[in-house]
Tab-separated table of C-alpha atoms in Angstrom:
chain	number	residue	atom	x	y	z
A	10	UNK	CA	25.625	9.594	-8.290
A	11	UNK	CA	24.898	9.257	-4.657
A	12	UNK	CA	21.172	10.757	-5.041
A	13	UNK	CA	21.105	8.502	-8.110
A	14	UNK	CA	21.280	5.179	-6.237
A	15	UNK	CA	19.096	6.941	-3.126
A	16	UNK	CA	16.331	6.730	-5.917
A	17	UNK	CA	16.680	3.766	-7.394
A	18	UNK	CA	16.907	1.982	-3.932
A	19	UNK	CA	13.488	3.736	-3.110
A	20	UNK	CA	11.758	2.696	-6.585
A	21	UNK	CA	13.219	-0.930	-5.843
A	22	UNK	CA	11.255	-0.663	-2.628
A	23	UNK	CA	7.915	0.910	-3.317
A	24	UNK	CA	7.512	-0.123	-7.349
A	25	UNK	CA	6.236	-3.552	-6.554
A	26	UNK	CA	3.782	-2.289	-3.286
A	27	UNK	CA	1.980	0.205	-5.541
A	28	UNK	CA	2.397	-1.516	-8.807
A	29	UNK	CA	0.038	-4.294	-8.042
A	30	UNK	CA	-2.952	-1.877	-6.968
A	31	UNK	CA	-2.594	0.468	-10.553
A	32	UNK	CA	-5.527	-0.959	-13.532
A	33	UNK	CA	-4.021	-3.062	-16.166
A	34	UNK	CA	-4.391	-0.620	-18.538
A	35	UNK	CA	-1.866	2.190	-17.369
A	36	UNK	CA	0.890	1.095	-19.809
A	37	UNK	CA	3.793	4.411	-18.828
A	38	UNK	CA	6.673	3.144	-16.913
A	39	UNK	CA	5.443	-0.433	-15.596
A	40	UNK	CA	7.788	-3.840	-16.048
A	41	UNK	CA	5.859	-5.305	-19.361
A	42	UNK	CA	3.862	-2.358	-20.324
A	43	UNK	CA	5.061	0.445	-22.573
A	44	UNK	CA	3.980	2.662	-25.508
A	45	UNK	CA	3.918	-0.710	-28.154
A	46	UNK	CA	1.457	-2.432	-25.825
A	47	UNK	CA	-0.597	0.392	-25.145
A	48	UNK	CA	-0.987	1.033	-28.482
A	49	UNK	CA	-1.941	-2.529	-29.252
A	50	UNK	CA	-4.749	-2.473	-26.576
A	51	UNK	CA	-6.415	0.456	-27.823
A	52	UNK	CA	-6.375	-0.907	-31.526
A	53	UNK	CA	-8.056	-4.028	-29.358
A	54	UNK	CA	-10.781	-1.758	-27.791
A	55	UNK	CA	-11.276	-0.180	-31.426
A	56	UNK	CA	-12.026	-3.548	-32.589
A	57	UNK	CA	-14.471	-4.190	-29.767
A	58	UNK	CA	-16.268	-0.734	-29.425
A	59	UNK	CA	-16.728	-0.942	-33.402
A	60	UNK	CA	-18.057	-4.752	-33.256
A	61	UNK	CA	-15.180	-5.451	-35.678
A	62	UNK	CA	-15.436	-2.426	-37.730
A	63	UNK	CA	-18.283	-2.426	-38.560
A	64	UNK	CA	-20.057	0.076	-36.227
A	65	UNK	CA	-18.936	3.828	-35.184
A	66	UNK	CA	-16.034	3.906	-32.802
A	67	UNK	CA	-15.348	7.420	-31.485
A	68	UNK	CA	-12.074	8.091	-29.591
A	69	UNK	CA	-11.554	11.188	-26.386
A	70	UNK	CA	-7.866	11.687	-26.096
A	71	UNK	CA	-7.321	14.349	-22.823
A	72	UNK	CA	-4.133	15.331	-21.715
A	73	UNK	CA	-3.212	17.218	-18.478
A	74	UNK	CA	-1.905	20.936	-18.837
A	75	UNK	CA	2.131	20.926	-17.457
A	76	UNK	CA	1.205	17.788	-15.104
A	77	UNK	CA	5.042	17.450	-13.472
A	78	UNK	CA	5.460	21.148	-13.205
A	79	UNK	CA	1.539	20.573	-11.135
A	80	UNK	CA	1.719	17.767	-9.012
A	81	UNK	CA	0.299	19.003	-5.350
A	82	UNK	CA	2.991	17.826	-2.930
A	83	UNK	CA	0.495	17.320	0.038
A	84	UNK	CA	-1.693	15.553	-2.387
A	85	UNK	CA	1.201	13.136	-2.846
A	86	UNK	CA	2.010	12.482	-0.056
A	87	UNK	CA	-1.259	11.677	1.360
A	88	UNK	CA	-1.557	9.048	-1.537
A	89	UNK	CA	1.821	7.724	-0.216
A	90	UNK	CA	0.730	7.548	3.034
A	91	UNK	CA	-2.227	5.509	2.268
A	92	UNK	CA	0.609	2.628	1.870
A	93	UNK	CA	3.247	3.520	3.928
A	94	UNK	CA	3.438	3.021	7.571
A	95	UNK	CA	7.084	3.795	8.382
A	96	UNK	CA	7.175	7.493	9.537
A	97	UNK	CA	11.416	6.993	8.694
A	98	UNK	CA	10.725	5.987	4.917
A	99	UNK	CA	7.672	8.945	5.013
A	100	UNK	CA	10.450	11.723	6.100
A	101	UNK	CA	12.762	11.022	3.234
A	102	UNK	CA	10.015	11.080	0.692
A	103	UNK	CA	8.923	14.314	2.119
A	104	UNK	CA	12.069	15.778	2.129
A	105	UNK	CA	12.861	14.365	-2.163
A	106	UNK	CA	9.318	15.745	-3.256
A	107	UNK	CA	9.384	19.124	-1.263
A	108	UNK	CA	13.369	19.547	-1.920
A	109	UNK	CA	12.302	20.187	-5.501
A	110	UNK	CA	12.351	24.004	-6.844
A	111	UNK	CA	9.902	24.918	-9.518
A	112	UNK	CA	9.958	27.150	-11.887
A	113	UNK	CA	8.002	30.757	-11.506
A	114	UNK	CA	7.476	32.278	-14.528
A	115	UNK	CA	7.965	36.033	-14.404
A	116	UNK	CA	10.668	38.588	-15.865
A	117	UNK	CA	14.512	38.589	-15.702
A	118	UNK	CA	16.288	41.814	-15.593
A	119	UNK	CA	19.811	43.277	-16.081
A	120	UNK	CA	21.035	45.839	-14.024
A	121	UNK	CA	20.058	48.736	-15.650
A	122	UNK	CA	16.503	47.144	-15.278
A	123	UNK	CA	15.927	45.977	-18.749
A	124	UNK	CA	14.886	42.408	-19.781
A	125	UNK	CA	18.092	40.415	-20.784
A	126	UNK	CA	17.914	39.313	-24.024
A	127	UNK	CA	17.729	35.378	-24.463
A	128	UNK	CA	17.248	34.105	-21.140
A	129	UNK	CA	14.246	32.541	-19.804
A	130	UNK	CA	11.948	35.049	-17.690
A	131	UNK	CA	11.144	34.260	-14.005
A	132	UNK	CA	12.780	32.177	-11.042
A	133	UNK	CA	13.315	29.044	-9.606
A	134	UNK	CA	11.351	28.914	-6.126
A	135	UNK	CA	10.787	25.832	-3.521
A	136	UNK	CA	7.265	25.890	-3.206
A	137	UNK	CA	4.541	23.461	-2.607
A	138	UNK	CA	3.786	21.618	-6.570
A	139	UNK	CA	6.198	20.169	-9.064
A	140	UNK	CA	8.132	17.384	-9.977
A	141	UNK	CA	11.083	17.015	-11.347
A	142	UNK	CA	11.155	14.848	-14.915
A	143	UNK	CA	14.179	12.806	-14.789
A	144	UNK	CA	14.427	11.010	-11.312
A	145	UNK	CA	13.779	7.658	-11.501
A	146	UNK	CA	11.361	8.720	-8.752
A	147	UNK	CA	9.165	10.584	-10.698
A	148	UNK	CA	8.058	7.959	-12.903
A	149	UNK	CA	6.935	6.585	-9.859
A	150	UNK	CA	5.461	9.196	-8.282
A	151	UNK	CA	2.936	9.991	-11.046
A	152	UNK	CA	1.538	6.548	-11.235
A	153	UNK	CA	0.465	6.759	-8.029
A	154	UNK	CA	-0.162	10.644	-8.262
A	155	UNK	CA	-2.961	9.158	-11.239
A	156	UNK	CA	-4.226	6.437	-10.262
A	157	UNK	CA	-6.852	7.564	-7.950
A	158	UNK	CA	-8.452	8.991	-11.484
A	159	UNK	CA	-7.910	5.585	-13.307
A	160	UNK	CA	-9.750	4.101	-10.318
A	161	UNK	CA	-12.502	6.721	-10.774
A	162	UNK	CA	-13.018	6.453	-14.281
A	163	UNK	CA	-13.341	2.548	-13.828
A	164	UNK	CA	-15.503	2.029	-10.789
A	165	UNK	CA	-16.905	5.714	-10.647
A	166	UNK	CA	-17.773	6.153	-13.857
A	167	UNK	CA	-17.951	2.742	-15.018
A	168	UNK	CA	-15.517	3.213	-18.296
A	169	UNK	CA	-14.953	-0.166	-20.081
A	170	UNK	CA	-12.580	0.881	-22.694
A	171	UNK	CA	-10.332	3.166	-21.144
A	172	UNK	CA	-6.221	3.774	-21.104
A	173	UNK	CA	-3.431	5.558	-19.817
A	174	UNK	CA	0.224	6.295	-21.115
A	175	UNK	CA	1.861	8.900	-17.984
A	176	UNK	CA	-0.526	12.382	-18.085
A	177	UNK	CA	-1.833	11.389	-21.729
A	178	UNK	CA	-5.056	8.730	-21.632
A	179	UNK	CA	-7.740	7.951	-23.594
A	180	UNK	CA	-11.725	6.824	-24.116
A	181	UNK	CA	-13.444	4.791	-26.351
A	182	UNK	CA	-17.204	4.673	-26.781
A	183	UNK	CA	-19.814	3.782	-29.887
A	184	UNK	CA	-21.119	7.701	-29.278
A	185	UNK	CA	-19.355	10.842	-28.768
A	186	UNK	CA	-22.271	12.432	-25.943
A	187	UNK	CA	-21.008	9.249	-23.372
A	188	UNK	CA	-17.420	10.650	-24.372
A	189	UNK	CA	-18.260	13.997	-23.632
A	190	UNK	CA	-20.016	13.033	-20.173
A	191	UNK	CA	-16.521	11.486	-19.250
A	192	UNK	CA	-14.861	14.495	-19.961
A	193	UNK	CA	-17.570	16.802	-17.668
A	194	UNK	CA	-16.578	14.445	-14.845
A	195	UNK	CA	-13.286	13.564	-15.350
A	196	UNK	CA	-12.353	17.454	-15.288
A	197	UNK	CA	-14.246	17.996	-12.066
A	198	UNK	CA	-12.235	15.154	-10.481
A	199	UNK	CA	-8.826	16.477	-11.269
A	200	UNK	CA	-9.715	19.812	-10.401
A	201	UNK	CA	-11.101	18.569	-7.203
A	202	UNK	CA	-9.386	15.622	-5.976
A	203	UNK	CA	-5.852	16.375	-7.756
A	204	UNK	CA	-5.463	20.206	-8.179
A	205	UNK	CA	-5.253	19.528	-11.972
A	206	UNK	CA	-6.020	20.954	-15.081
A	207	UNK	CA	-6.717	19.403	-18.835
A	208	UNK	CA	-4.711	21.275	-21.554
A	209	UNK	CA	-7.354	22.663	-23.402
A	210	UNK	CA	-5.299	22.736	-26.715
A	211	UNK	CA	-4.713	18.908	-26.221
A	212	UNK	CA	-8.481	17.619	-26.514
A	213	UNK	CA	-9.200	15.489	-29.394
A	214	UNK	CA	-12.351	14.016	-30.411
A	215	UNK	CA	-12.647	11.806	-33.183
A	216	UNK	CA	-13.755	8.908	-35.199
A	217	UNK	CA	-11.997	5.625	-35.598
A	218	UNK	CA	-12.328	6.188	-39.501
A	219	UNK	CA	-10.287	9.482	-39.195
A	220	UNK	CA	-7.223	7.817	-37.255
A	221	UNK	CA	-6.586	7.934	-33.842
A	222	UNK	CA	-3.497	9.047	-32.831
A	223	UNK	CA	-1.844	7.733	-30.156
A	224	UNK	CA	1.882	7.345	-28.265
A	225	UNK	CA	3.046	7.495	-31.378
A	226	UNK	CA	0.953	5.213	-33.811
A	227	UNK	CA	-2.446	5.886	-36.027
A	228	UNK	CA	-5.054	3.251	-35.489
A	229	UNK	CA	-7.468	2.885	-37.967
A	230	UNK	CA	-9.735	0.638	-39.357
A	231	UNK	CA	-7.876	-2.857	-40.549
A	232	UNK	CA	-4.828	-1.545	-40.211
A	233	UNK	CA	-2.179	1.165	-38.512
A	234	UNK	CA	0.161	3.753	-39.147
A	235	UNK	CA	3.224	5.937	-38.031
A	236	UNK	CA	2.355	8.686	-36.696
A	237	UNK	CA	3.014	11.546	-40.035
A	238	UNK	CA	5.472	13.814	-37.303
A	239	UNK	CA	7.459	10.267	-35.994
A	240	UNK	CA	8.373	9.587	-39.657
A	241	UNK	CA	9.100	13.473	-40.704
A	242	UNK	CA	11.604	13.656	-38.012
A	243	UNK	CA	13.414	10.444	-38.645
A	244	UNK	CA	13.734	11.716	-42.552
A	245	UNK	CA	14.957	14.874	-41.124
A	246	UNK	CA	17.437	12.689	-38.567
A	247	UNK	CA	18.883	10.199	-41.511
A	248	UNK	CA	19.091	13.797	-43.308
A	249	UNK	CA	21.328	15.505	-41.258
A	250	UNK	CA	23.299	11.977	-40.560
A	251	UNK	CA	23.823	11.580	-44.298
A	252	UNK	CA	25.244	15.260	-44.229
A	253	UNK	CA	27.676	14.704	-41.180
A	254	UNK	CA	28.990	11.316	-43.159
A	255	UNK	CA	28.596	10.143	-40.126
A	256	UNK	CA	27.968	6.225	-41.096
A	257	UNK	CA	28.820	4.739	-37.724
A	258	UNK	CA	25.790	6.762	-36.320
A	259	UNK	CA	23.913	5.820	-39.164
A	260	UNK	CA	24.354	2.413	-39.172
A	261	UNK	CA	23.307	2.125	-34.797
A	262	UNK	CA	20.198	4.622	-35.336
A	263	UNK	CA	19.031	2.663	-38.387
A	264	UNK	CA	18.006	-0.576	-36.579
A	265	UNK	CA	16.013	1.623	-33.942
A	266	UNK	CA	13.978	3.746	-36.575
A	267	UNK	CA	13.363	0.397	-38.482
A	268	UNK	CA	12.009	-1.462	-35.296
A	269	UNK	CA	9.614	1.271	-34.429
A	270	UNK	CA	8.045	1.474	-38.038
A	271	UNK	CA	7.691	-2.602	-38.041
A	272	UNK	CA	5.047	-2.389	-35.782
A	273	UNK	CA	2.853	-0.710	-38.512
A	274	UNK	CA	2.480	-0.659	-41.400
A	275	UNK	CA	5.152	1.431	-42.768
A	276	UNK	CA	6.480	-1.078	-45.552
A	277	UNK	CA	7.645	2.107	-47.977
A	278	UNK	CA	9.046	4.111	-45.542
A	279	UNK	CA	11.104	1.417	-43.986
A	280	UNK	CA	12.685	0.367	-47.752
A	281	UNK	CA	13.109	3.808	-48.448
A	282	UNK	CA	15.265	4.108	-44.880
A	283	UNK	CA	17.310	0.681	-45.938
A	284	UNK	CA	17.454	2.293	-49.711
A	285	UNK	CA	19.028	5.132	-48.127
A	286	UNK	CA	21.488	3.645	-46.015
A	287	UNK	CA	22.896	1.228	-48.519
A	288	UNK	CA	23.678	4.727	-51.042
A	289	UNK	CA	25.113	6.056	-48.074
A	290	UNK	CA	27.706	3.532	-47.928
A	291	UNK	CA	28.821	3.135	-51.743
A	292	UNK	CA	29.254	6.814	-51.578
């Protein structure tokens, strides 16, 4: 609890001195941001980069390979330092971002030197990358650990319709070579300037026409969907709820799987949810 309120005085402290220098559209863990307003504004680029739908709009989605279990701790804390004076405030962040002990993958044995079944091979080691998710901290830290790339995509670069939801961001463009020349450069950059890498099974190029999936929404043309996988695992949620006879559950989940579909259009699944929860309770 005590480390708990040692990081949420921090973020108190440095959230509104770096929030005001981040672009407007990094949407992951800002005060009126968030995954249904990121969404919004790339359905709002579509529009534009399509001259209202009526023109090709092709969509790069990158995303960065392990990015917390990454982050370069001097790289950090250089960044931090380009804001931060006091040498006081400087130590403690040091010591929070190097305290942290990542994981190093390699092989656990017993003691007769064979693997032991079940259990997750390699170590935990202090060492010089890696943040850990769940501090309040973090969130911060990888704002500011990004931004110098939404800053080089926008000035650098010149990107117009460009976003970013935490390690997952996007382009838009009327052609997929200019998308492809952002991805040349942009991978240079991390690899240079951030010790990063793109996860190469996360690159996804396509047309407006086809959907583009994003935080957890399809854009297309005219209108927009739930993403297939959101939906599949509510069913399979209310499933397992309606096998527990657990209605109490039921009934606070409900509202929450309802108000993310009525952002979309989701008009079936969303009866069929209310359909469901009304047999639920006359049986």
């Amino acid at each position: 609890m005590r480390d708990r309120l040692l990081h949420h005085a921090i973020y108190r402290i440095l959230y509104p001195v770096f929030d005001g220098t981040f672009i407007s559209d990094s949407y992951s863990c800002r005060k009126s941001k968030g995954t249904h307003k990121g969404f919004f504004r790339l359905v709002e680029m579509a529009r534009h980069v399509s001259r209202n739908y009526t023109g090709p709009c092709w969509a790069l989605k990158l995303d960065i390979r392990k990015f917390f279990d990454s982050v370069d701790h001097q790289v950090l804390m250089e960044l931090l330092r380009e804001r931060i004076a006091d040498e006081r405030l400087l130590g403690l962040l040091e010591d929070i971002i190097f305290s942290f002990s990542a994981w190093i993958p390699g092989q656990a044995r017993n003691d007769e030197g064979g693997s032991r079944h079940g259990e997750r091979e390699g170590r935990y080691d202090r060492g010089d990358i890696g943040m850990p998710l769940g501090n309040l901290t973090s969130q911060l830290f990888a704002n500011i650990y990004l931004d110098p790339l939404d800053k080089f995509v926008k000035h650098h670069l010149g990107v117009q319709h460009h976003l970013r939801y935490a390690d997952d961001f996007i382009f838009l463009a009327d052609n997929p070579d200019e998308l492809m020349g952002y991805f040349v450069e942009v991978n240079q950059f991390l690899k240079a300037k951030l010790k990063l890498n793109l996860h190469p099974d996360k690159i996804s190029l396509r047309k407006l026409v086809w959907g583009i999936d994003y935080v957890g929404y399809v854009a297309l043309p005219h209108y927009n969907l739930p993403r297939r996988k959101t939906v599949n695992r509510i069913l399979r949620q209310i499933a397992k709820l309606m096998e527990s006879n657990n209605e109490d559950v039921l009934a606070k989940a409900l509202p929450s799987y309802l108000g993310h579909l009525s952002h979309v259009r989701a008009y079936r699944v969303s009866r069929g949810l209310r359909d469901v929860y009304l047999l639920a309770r006359l049986l």
